[in-house]
Short mmCIF file of C-alpha atoms and ligand atoms in Angstrom, two decimals:
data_model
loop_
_atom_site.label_atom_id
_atom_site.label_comp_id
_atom_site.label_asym_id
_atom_site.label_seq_id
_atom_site.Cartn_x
_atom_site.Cartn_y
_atom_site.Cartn_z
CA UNK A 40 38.94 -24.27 -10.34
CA UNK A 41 37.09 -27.32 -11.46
CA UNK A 42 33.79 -26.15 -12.67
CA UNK A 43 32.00 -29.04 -11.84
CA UNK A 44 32.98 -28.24 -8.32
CA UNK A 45 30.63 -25.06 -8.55
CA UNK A 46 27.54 -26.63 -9.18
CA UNK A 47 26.17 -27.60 -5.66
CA UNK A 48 26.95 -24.08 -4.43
CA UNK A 49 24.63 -22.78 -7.63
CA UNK A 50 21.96 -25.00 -6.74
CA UNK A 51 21.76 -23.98 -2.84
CA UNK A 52 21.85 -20.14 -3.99
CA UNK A 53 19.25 -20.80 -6.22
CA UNK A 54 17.14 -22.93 -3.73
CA UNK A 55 17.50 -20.64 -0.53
CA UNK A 56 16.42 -17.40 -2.89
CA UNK A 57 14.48 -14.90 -1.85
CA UNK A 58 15.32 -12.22 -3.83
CA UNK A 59 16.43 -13.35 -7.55
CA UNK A 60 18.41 -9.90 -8.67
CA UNK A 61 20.18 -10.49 -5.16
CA UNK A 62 20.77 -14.15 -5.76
CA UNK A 63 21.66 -13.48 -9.31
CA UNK A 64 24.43 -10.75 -7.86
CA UNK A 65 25.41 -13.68 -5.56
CA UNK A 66 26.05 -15.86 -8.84
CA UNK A 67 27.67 -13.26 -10.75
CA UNK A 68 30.56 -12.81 -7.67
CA UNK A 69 31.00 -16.66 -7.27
CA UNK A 70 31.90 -17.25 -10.87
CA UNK A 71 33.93 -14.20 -11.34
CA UNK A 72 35.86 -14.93 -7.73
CA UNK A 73 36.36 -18.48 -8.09
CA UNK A 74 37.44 -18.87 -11.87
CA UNK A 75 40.36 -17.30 -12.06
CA UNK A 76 39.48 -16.24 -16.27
CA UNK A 77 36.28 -14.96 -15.90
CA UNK A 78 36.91 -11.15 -15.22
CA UNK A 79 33.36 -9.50 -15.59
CA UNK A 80 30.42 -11.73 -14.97
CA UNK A 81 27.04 -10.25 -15.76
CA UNK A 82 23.07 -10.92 -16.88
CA UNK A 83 21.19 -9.26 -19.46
CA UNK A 84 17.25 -9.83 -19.86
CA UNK A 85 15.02 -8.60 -22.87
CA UNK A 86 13.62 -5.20 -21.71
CA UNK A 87 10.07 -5.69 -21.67
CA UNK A 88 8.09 -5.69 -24.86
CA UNK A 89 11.32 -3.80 -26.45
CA UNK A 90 13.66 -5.53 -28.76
CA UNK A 91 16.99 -4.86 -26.84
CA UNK A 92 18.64 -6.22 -23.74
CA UNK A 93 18.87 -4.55 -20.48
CA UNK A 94 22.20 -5.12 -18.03
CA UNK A 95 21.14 -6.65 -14.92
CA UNK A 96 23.38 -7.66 -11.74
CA UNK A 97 26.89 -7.89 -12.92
CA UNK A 98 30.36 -8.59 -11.07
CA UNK A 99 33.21 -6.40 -12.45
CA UNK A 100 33.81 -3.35 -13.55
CA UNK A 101 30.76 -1.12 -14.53
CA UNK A 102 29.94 -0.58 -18.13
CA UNK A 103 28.81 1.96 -20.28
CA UNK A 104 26.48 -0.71 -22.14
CA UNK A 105 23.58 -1.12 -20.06
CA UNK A 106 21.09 -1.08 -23.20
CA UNK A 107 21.73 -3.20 -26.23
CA UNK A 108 19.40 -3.73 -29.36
CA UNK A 109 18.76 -6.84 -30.76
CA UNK A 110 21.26 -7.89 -33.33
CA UNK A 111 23.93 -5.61 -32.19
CA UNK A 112 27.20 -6.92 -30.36
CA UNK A 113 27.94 -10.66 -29.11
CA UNK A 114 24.63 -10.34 -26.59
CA UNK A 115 22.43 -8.73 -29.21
CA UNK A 116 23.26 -11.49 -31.97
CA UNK A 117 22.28 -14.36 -29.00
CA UNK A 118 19.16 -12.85 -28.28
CA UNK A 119 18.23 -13.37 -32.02
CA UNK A 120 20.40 -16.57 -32.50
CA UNK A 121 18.89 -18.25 -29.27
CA UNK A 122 22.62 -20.00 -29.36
CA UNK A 123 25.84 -20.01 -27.37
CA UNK A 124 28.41 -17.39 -28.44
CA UNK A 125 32.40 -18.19 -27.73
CA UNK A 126 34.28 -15.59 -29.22
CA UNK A 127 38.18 -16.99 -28.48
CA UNK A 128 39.47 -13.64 -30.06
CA UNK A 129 36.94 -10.23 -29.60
CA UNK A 130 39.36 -8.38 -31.97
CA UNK A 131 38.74 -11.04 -34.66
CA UNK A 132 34.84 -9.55 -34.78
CA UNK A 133 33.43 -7.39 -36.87
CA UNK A 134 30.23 -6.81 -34.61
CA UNK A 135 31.65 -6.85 -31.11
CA UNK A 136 30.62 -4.18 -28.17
CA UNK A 137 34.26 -3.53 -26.52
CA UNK A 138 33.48 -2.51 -22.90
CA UNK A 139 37.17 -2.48 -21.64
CA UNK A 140 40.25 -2.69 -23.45
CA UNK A 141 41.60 -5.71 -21.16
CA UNK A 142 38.74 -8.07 -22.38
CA UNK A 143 40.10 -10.29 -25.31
CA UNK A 144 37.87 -13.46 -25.04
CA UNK A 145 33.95 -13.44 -24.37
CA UNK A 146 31.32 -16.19 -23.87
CA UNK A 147 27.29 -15.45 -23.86
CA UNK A 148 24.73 -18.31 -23.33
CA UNK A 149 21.02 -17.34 -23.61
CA UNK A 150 18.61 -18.06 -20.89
CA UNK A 151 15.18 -19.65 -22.15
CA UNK A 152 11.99 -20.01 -20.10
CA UNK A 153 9.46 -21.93 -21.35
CA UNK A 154 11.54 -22.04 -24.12
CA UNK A 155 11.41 -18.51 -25.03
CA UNK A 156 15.05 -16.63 -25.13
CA UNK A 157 14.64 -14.27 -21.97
CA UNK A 158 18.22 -13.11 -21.45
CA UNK A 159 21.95 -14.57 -21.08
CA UNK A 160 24.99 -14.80 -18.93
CA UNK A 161 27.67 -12.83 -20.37
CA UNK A 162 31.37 -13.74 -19.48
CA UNK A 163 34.46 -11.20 -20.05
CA UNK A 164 37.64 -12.59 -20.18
CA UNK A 165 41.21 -11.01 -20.09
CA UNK A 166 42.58 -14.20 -21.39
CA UNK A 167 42.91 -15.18 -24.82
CA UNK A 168 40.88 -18.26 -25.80
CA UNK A 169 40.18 -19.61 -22.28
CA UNK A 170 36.93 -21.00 -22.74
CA UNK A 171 36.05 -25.01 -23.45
CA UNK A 172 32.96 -27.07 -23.75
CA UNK A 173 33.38 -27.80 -19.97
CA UNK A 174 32.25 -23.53 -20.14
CA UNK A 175 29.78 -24.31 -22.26
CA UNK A 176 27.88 -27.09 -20.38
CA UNK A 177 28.76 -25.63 -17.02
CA UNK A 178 27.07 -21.80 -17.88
CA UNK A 179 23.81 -24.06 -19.85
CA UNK A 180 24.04 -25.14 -16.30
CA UNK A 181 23.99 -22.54 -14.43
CA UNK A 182 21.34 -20.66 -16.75
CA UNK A 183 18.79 -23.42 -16.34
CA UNK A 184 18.87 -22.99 -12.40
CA UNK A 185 18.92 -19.49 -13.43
CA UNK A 186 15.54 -19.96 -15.57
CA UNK A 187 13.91 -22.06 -12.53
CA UNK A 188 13.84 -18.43 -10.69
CA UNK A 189 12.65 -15.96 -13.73
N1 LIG E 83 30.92 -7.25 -25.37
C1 LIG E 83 29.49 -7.32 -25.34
C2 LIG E 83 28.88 -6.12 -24.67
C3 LIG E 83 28.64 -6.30 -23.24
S1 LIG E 83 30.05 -6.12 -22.30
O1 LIG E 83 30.92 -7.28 -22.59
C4 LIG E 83 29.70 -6.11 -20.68
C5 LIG E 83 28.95 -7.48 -26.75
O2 LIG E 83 29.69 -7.38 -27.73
O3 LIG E 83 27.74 -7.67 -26.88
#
């Protein structure tokens, strides 16, 4: 699947919402069905005033990690960082949340309104190293549309 391919389809979902956790749910299946890597597709947001993240709609299998602290795992350490995480190789991290034992690859971009870090898309894969800068751009991409809704 070429990524750029996505885009128009994330920009109609984003411009016909009317419900954002729906049409973030509607995000979350369209990346994780049309990119063959990307095997759980989900957004955390900072949980109110608190200084963790909270698991919002997600595509894949459910997880056990629906709270995270700041500074803990790949999505707590971008919620401080305010920078994209690519981890090629989970096992090769010290401070890494597993949530399934198929995942070996992970990417997290953080979500910033008004230029304030509000959350991130967070990207399982069950591939080893699958993810480029064409990721990179295409997910700052998709979190900026994201942002236009929050
Ligand atoms: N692996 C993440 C935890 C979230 S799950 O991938 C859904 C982390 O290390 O923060």
């Amino acid at each position: 699947m070429n990524l750029q391919s996505l885009k128009p389809t994330i920009t109609q979902l984003i411009e016909n919402s009317s419900d954002v956790d729906y049409t973030l749910l509607e995000i979350c299946n369209l990346l994780k069905s049309e990119v063959s890597y990307y095997d759980w597709v989900g957004f955390y947001f900072k949980n109110g005033d608190k200084n963790e993240l909270k698991l919002g709609p997600y595509a894949g299998a459910p997880t056990d990690h629906t709270i995270i602290p700041f500074g803990k795992g790949i999505c707590g350490q971008v919620a401080v960082s305010n920078k994209n995480f690519v981890v090629p190789d989970v096992k090769a991290q010290d401070n890494y949340i597993a949530c399934s034992i198929t995942v070996k690859s992970e990417i997290v971009i953080p979500i910033f309104v008004d230029g304030k870090n509000i959350g991130q898309i967070d990207i399982d894969s069950n591939t080893l190293d699958p993810f480029s800068k064409k990721d990179e751009e295409f997910l700052e991409f998709v979190c900026a549309k994201v942002a236009t809704l929050l």
